[in-house]
Short mmCIF file of C-alpha atoms in Angstrom, two decimals:
data_model
loop_
_atom_site.label_atom_id
_atom_site.label_comp_id
_atom_site.label_asym_id
_atom_site.label_seq_id
_atom_site.Cartn_x
_atom_site.Cartn_y
_atom_site.Cartn_z
CA MET A 29 0.00 0.00 0.00
CA ALA A 30 2.27 2.72 -1.31
CA SER A 31 -0.14 5.43 -0.20
CA LEU A 32 0.78 4.67 3.40
CA ALA A 33 4.49 5.24 2.91
CA GLY A 34 5.87 8.00 5.06
CA ASN A 35 9.11 9.81 5.72
CA GLN A 36 11.77 7.17 5.08
CA THR A 37 14.31 8.93 7.28
CA ALA A 38 12.12 7.99 10.24
CA GLY A 39 10.98 4.71 8.69
CA ILE A 40 8.07 3.73 6.53
CA LYS A 41 4.58 4.49 7.79
CA THR A 42 2.79 1.16 7.92
CA ARG A 43 -0.80 0.30 8.81
CA ILE A 44 -1.37 -2.77 11.00
CA CYS A 45 -4.77 -4.32 11.73
CA MET A 46 -4.86 -6.47 14.88
CA ILE A 47 -7.27 -9.19 16.01
CA SER A 48 -7.12 -12.10 18.42
CA ASP A 49 -9.37 -14.72 20.01
CA THR A 50 -11.87 -14.93 17.19
CA HIS A 51 -12.71 -18.53 18.17
CA THR A 52 -14.21 -19.39 14.75
CA THR A 53 -16.45 -16.34 14.80
CA ILE A 54 -16.36 -14.47 11.51
CA PRO A 55 -17.04 -10.78 10.86
CA TYR A 56 -20.68 -9.77 10.69
CA ALA A 57 -22.13 -8.75 7.35
CA ALA A 58 -21.27 -5.24 6.17
CA SER A 59 -24.89 -4.20 6.71
CA GLU A 60 -24.71 -5.06 10.45
CA LYS A 61 -23.51 -1.58 11.43
CA ASN A 62 -24.21 -2.10 15.13
CA HIS A 63 -21.17 -4.41 15.20
CA ALA A 64 -17.61 -3.13 14.78
CA PHE A 65 -16.31 -6.59 13.86
CA ARG A 66 -17.90 -6.72 10.43
CA ASN A 67 -16.92 -7.10 6.80
CA PRO A 68 -14.72 -5.98 5.34
CA LEU A 69 -12.01 -5.93 7.97
CA PRO A 70 -10.06 -2.64 7.98
CA LYS A 71 -7.62 -2.34 5.09
CA ALA A 72 -4.00 -2.57 6.21
CA ASP A 73 -0.49 -3.44 5.13
CA ILE A 74 -0.26 -6.13 7.81
CA LEU A 75 -2.92 -8.17 9.59
CA LEU A 76 -1.88 -9.75 12.90
CA HIS A 77 -3.87 -12.54 14.59
CA ALA A 78 -2.68 -13.43 18.12
CA GLY A 79 -4.24 -16.89 18.37
CA ASP A 80 -7.30 -18.81 19.53
CA LEU A 81 -8.35 -19.17 15.95
CA THR A 82 -10.89 -21.85 16.91
CA LYS A 83 -13.02 -23.09 19.80
CA VAL A 84 -11.59 -26.61 19.99
CA GLY A 85 -9.50 -27.12 16.87
CA TYR A 86 -11.72 -29.03 14.45
CA ARG A 87 -10.62 -28.80 10.84
CA THR A 88 -13.91 -27.24 9.80
CA GLU A 89 -13.16 -24.45 12.28
CA HIS A 90 -9.72 -23.91 10.82
CA GLU A 91 -11.18 -23.86 7.31
CA GLU A 92 -13.60 -21.13 8.30
CA THR A 93 -10.85 -19.06 9.93
CA VAL A 94 -8.52 -19.44 6.95
CA ALA A 95 -11.32 -18.27 4.64
CA MET A 96 -11.70 -15.16 6.82
CA LEU A 97 -7.94 -14.51 6.70
CA LYS A 98 -7.81 -14.95 2.93
CA ALA A 99 -10.57 -12.38 2.49
CA ALA A 100 -8.88 -9.80 4.72
CA PRO A 101 -7.55 -6.79 2.75
CA ALA A 102 -3.88 -6.92 3.78
CA GLU A 103 -0.65 -7.67 1.96
CA LEU A 104 0.76 -9.81 4.78
CA LYS A 105 -1.23 -11.79 7.38
CA LEU A 106 0.77 -13.11 10.33
CA VAL A 107 -0.92 -15.77 12.47
CA ILE A 108 -0.07 -17.67 15.63
CA ALA A 109 -2.03 -20.35 17.46
CA GLY A 110 -3.51 -20.16 20.95
CA ASN A 111 -4.47 -22.57 23.71
CA HIS A 112 -7.80 -23.49 22.07
CA ASP A 113 -6.10 -24.47 18.81
CA ILE A 114 -5.36 -27.94 20.14
CA THR A 115 -4.89 -29.57 16.75
CA LEU A 116 -1.95 -27.29 15.96
CA ASP A 117 0.03 -28.44 19.03
CA GLU A 118 1.15 -31.91 17.92
CA GLU A 119 2.84 -33.01 21.15
CA TYR A 120 -0.13 -31.93 23.25
CA PHE A 121 -2.79 -33.36 20.94
CA LEU A 122 -1.13 -36.79 20.77
CA ARG A 123 -0.52 -36.90 24.52
CA ARG A 124 -3.88 -35.75 25.83
CA GLY A 125 -5.54 -33.13 23.66
CA TYR A 126 -7.49 -35.60 21.51
CA ARG A 127 -9.59 -36.39 24.59
CA ARG A 128 -11.12 -32.91 24.43
CA HIS A 129 -12.98 -34.10 21.34
CA ARG A 130 -15.00 -36.47 23.51
CA LYS A 131 -17.12 -33.43 24.29
CA THR A 132 -18.20 -31.16 21.46
CA ALA A 133 -20.19 -28.66 23.53
CA TYR A 134 -17.33 -26.21 24.08
CA PHE A 135 -18.62 -22.63 23.90
CA GLY A 136 -21.11 -23.45 21.17
CA SER A 137 -18.84 -25.92 19.38
CA ASN A 138 -21.67 -28.46 19.41
CA ASP A 139 -23.04 -26.46 16.46
CA ILE A 140 -19.90 -26.98 14.37
CA PRO A 141 -20.61 -29.18 11.29
CA LEU A 142 -17.89 -31.82 11.51
CA GLU A 143 -16.39 -33.53 8.50
CA GLN A 144 -16.92 -37.28 8.15
CA ASP A 145 -13.43 -38.33 9.27
CA GLU A 146 -13.81 -36.05 12.30
CA LYS A 147 -17.11 -37.74 13.18
CA SER A 148 -15.47 -41.15 12.86
CA ARG A 149 -12.55 -40.14 15.07
CA LEU A 150 -14.94 -38.68 17.61
CA ASP A 151 -16.85 -42.00 17.78
CA VAL A 152 -13.61 -43.86 18.45
CA ILE A 153 -12.54 -41.41 21.18
CA ARG A 154 -15.93 -41.51 22.85
CA ASN A 155 -15.78 -45.31 22.94
CA GLY A 156 -12.66 -44.98 25.09
CA THR A 157 -10.25 -46.10 22.38
CA VAL A 158 -7.02 -44.17 21.81
CA PRO A 159 -6.63 -43.38 18.10
CA HIS A 160 -3.39 -44.49 16.48
CA SER A 161 -0.66 -41.86 16.80
CA ASN A 162 -0.11 -41.80 13.02
CA GLU A 163 -3.77 -40.92 12.53
CA LEU A 164 -3.57 -38.10 15.08
CA LYS A 165 -0.35 -36.79 13.53
CA ALA A 166 -1.93 -36.77 10.09
CA TYR A 167 -4.87 -34.82 11.46
CA VAL A 168 -2.59 -32.21 13.06
CA HIS A 169 -0.60 -31.85 9.84
CA SER A 170 -3.76 -31.48 7.75
CA ASN A 171 -4.91 -28.62 9.98
CA LYS A 172 -1.57 -26.82 9.89
CA ASP A 173 -1.41 -27.28 6.13
CA LEU A 174 -4.45 -25.04 5.78
CA TYR A 175 -2.30 -22.12 7.00
CA THR A 176 0.91 -23.06 5.18
CA ASN A 177 -0.11 -24.46 1.79
CA GLU A 178 0.36 -22.68 -1.52
CA SER A 179 -3.15 -21.23 -1.46
CA ALA A 180 -2.62 -19.69 1.98
CA ARG A 181 0.78 -18.28 1.07
CA ALA A 182 -0.62 -16.77 -2.12
CA ALA A 183 -3.18 -14.97 0.07
CA GLY A 184 -0.38 -13.51 2.23
CA ILE A 185 -0.89 -15.85 5.22
CA ARG A 186 2.18 -16.81 7.22
CA TYR A 187 1.75 -19.19 10.16
CA LEU A 188 4.43 -18.44 12.76
CA GLU A 189 6.02 -20.97 15.08
CA GLU A 190 7.71 -19.72 18.24
CA GLY A 191 10.81 -17.67 17.47
CA ILE A 192 12.09 -14.80 15.33
CA HIS A 193 10.76 -14.01 11.85
CA THR A 194 11.70 -11.21 9.46
CA PHE A 195 9.54 -9.85 6.64
CA THR A 196 9.80 -7.21 3.91
CA LEU A 197 6.74 -5.43 2.51
CA SER A 198 6.32 -4.12 -1.01
CA SER A 199 6.57 -0.60 0.46
CA GLY A 200 10.18 -1.31 1.40
CA ALA A 201 9.50 -1.72 5.12
CA LYS A 202 11.46 -4.54 6.74
CA PHE A 203 10.64 -5.68 10.25
CA THR A 204 11.28 -8.47 12.74
CA VAL A 205 8.63 -10.28 14.78
CA TYR A 206 9.06 -12.40 17.88
CA ALA A 207 6.16 -14.86 17.96
CA SER A 208 4.98 -17.40 20.53
CA PRO A 209 1.66 -19.26 20.87
CA TYR A 210 2.50 -20.31 24.45
CA GLN A 211 1.07 -19.04 27.73
CA PRO A 212 1.16 -20.17 31.38
CA GLU A 213 -0.73 -23.43 31.95
CA PHE A 214 -4.46 -22.83 31.74
CA CYS A 215 -7.04 -25.53 32.52
CA GLY A 216 -5.18 -28.24 30.64
CA TRP A 217 -5.33 -26.60 27.19
CA ALA A 218 -2.63 -26.51 24.50
CA PHE A 219 0.62 -24.53 24.11
CA ALA A 220 1.17 -24.31 27.86
CA TYR A 221 4.14 -23.97 30.18
CA GLU A 222 4.40 -23.92 33.96
CA ARG A 223 4.59 -20.46 35.49
CA ASP A 224 8.04 -21.08 36.93
CA GLU A 225 9.39 -21.92 33.45
CA ASP A 226 11.08 -19.03 31.68
CA ARG A 227 11.09 -19.78 27.97
CA PHE A 228 11.72 -16.15 26.92
CA ASN A 229 14.87 -14.94 28.76
CA TYR A 230 18.41 -16.15 29.15
CA PRO A 231 19.16 -17.39 32.70
CA LEU A 232 20.42 -14.82 35.17
CA PRO A 233 24.13 -15.02 36.12
CA GLY A 234 24.72 -17.91 38.51
CA SER A 235 21.46 -19.62 37.60
CA THR A 236 21.42 -23.31 36.71
CA ALA A 237 18.23 -22.95 34.69
CA PRO A 238 18.43 -24.28 31.11
CA ILE A 239 18.79 -21.89 28.20
CA PRO A 240 15.41 -21.59 26.42
CA ARG A 241 15.12 -22.79 22.84
CA ASN A 242 13.68 -19.51 21.51
CA PRO A 243 14.55 -16.58 23.78
CA VAL A 244 13.46 -13.04 22.99
CA PRO A 245 16.46 -11.00 21.75
CA ASP A 246 17.51 -7.70 23.30
CA PHE A 247 16.67 -4.23 21.96
CA PRO A 248 16.72 -3.21 19.13
CA SER A 249 16.36 -6.59 17.42
CA VAL A 250 12.55 -6.90 17.60
CA ASP A 251 10.00 -4.52 16.10
CA ILE A 252 6.86 -6.47 17.02
CA MET A 253 6.13 -9.03 19.71
CA LEU A 254 3.21 -11.34 18.96
CA THR A 255 2.26 -13.75 21.74
CA HIS A 256 -1.02 -15.37 22.64
CA GLY A 257 -0.74 -14.66 26.37
CA PRO A 258 -0.22 -11.19 27.86
CA PRO A 259 2.80 -9.97 29.82
CA ALA A 260 2.24 -9.52 33.54
CA GLY A 261 0.40 -6.38 34.56
CA VAL A 262 -0.69 -5.27 31.09
CA LEU A 263 -4.33 -5.77 30.04
CA ASP A 264 -4.30 -9.11 31.85
CA VAL A 265 -6.91 -8.72 34.61
CA VAL A 266 -9.56 -11.43 34.93
CA GLY A 267 -12.83 -11.86 36.79
CA LEU A 268 -15.95 -9.76 37.05
CA GLU A 269 -14.29 -7.56 39.66
CA LYS A 270 -11.07 -7.43 37.62
CA GLN A 271 -8.75 -7.93 40.56
CA HIS A 272 -6.42 -10.70 39.39
CA HIS A 273 -3.48 -10.20 37.04
CA VAL A 274 -2.70 -13.45 35.19
CA GLY A 275 -0.08 -12.35 32.66
CA CYS A 276 3.39 -13.86 32.49
CA GLY A 277 6.18 -12.16 34.43
CA HIS A 278 8.81 -13.72 32.17
CA LEU A 279 7.14 -12.17 29.12
CA MET A 280 7.14 -8.79 30.85
CA ARG A 281 10.85 -9.06 31.55
CA ALA A 282 11.43 -10.02 27.92
CA ALA A 283 9.39 -7.05 26.71
CA GLU A 284 11.41 -4.70 28.91
CA ARG A 285 14.60 -6.05 27.33
CA ALA A 286 13.35 -6.08 23.74
CA ARG A 287 11.32 -2.84 23.88
CA PRO A 288 9.42 -3.53 20.64
CA ARG A 289 7.44 -0.85 18.87
CA LEU A 290 4.28 -2.94 19.13
CA TYR A 291 3.26 -5.85 21.36
CA LEU A 292 0.05 -7.69 20.42
CA PHE A 293 -1.59 -10.46 22.46
CA GLY A 294 -5.02 -11.77 23.45
CA HIS A 295 -6.08 -14.76 25.59
CA ILE A 296 -7.72 -12.62 28.31
CA HIS A 297 -10.98 -11.63 26.67
CA GLU A 298 -11.95 -9.06 29.27
CA GLY A 299 -8.57 -7.34 28.80
CA TRP A 300 -9.41 -5.93 25.35
CA GLY A 301 -7.80 -2.52 24.95
CA ALA A 302 -4.50 -0.75 24.38
CA VAL A 303 -1.96 1.10 26.49
CA ARG A 304 1.05 3.19 25.68
CA GLY A 305 3.83 1.82 27.84
CA SER A 306 6.84 3.94 28.83
CA TYR A 307 9.88 2.21 30.27
CA ASP A 308 10.79 3.74 33.61
CA ALA A 309 12.81 1.95 36.26
CA PHE A 310 11.09 3.98 38.97
CA SER A 311 7.51 2.93 38.08
CA ASP A 312 5.67 -0.27 38.95
CA ARG A 313 7.26 -3.23 37.10
CA GLY A 314 9.47 -0.75 35.26
CA LEU A 315 6.60 0.25 32.98
CA SER A 316 4.26 3.22 33.25
CA GLN A 317 1.00 2.76 31.35
CA GLU A 318 -1.28 5.24 29.63
CA ASN A 319 -4.66 3.88 28.52
CA ILE A 320 -5.65 4.52 24.90
CA PRO A 321 -9.30 5.64 24.71
CA ALA A 322 -11.66 3.99 22.23
CA ASP A 323 -14.59 6.05 20.99
CA PRO A 324 -17.60 3.69 20.62
CA GLU A 325 -19.22 5.65 17.78
CA ASN A 326 -16.03 5.91 15.73
CA MET A 327 -15.32 2.26 16.42
CA LEU A 328 -18.67 1.22 14.97
CA GLU A 329 -18.49 3.57 12.00
CA HIS A 330 -14.94 2.63 10.94
CA ARG A 331 -14.98 -1.09 11.96
CA GLY A 332 -12.05 -0.62 14.30
CA VAL A 333 -10.17 1.60 16.72
CA TYR A 334 -7.65 3.70 14.77
CA LEU A 335 -4.45 5.10 16.25
CA ASP A 336 -1.60 6.95 14.57
CA VAL A 337 1.77 6.86 16.36
CA SER A 338 3.89 7.29 13.24
CA SER A 339 6.47 10.05 12.77
CA THR A 340 3.85 12.19 11.02
CA SER A 341 1.41 12.00 13.94
CA ARG A 342 0.99 14.59 16.67
CA ARG A 343 2.66 12.21 19.12
CA PRO A 344 5.02 9.71 17.49
CA LEU A 345 6.00 6.54 19.32
CA ALA A 346 9.50 6.79 20.80
CA PHE A 347 11.16 3.53 19.75
CA GLY A 348 13.30 2.20 22.57
CA LYS A 349 11.46 4.28 25.14
CA GLU A 350 7.85 3.26 24.46
CA THR A 351 5.85 0.24 23.34
CA LEU A 352 2.23 0.16 22.22
CA PHE A 353 0.62 -2.82 24.00
CA VAL A 354 -2.64 -4.16 22.50
CA ASN A 355 -5.02 -6.87 23.68
CA ALA A 356 -7.11 -7.46 20.57
CA SER A 357 -9.48 -10.19 21.80
CA ILE A 358 -12.54 -10.01 19.58
CA VAL A 359 -14.87 -12.13 21.71
CA ASP A 360 -15.99 -11.41 25.26
CA LEU A 361 -16.24 -13.84 28.19
CA CYS A 362 -19.40 -15.34 26.64
CA TYR A 363 -17.61 -15.84 23.30
CA ARG A 364 -19.63 -13.15 21.56
CA PRO A 365 -17.69 -11.13 18.92
CA VAL A 366 -18.41 -7.73 20.46
CA ASN A 367 -14.97 -6.10 20.34
CA ALA A 368 -13.39 -4.14 17.50
CA PRO A 369 -10.07 -4.71 15.72
CA TRP A 370 -7.28 -2.28 16.56
CA VAL A 371 -5.67 -0.45 13.64
CA VAL A 372 -2.39 1.38 14.16
CA ASP A 373 -0.14 3.43 11.90
CA LEU A 374 3.50 3.26 12.92
CA ASP A 375 6.94 3.50 11.38
CA LEU A 376 8.81 0.32 10.44
CA PRO A 377 12.48 0.25 9.39
CA VAL A 378 13.52 0.70 5.77
CA ALA A 379 14.83 -2.47 4.12
#
């Protein structure tokens, strides 16, 4: 989208549309103007999806989500999995995840029209029989293939495993993403780690902890962090009274080291929103937070919450000193798609 190119001395102005936790819900029809999450999704250079693509990982769910991603008006569409996407976590699905398909009534998933081989597998699981591991592996691979095959790539979809990924847009912007579908263990779902496991930071001096396989690099190596779970203390409060922070402290420490321009996550539906974080050793957790207001009328009219923090805005983001944190969960606690996408203009480096 050449029209979005900005002052290349500061970087290239790039528009990013952000969603998460769609859980197989698709945008409402364009005529449903009382819903912000409606077709078409906001036009952008990059679409980011921070996981929980499905309710319980059936292939029909993945097919519906991939169709939504293909239709999205963006050059590049970066996608990670989340804890509900159990058929994208091979180790978990073979070990225990397949048993979740004994029950189809997960958050309305009893209404999902299953394909014939899924019905057959479900009958076997419900009879107490463990499907052959080769069959389960083939099922996992068939689901992942929907996001990685030639058709998906031609539509701009890139499915990201945990680690570092670098991309170049047609505008000349080149940027690096740290991605991870993992979050602290949550009710026995997929892509989980124990809270005392630090998979994002190198061990402190003198520690005997193992070196993680995919640590987050230090500033200025990462432009965008994309994780399913939130960092501790940022848009991570749960419960009706919103008293309990459930984000990951290790992720927060990694974010403070990496200081990305943008950090997108989801997982905590009631945490939808955005904050401008300023790194300050004298504030709580080293990060002071400024809430970004969302105007309900504008949100409905424009199908998203728009924010400009590029070098041409009235208040540009200070790379290395600030990070824009966004929880873009589309559904609420009742799995209703009531929240709007976030759309941000920011500068990305020149290739």
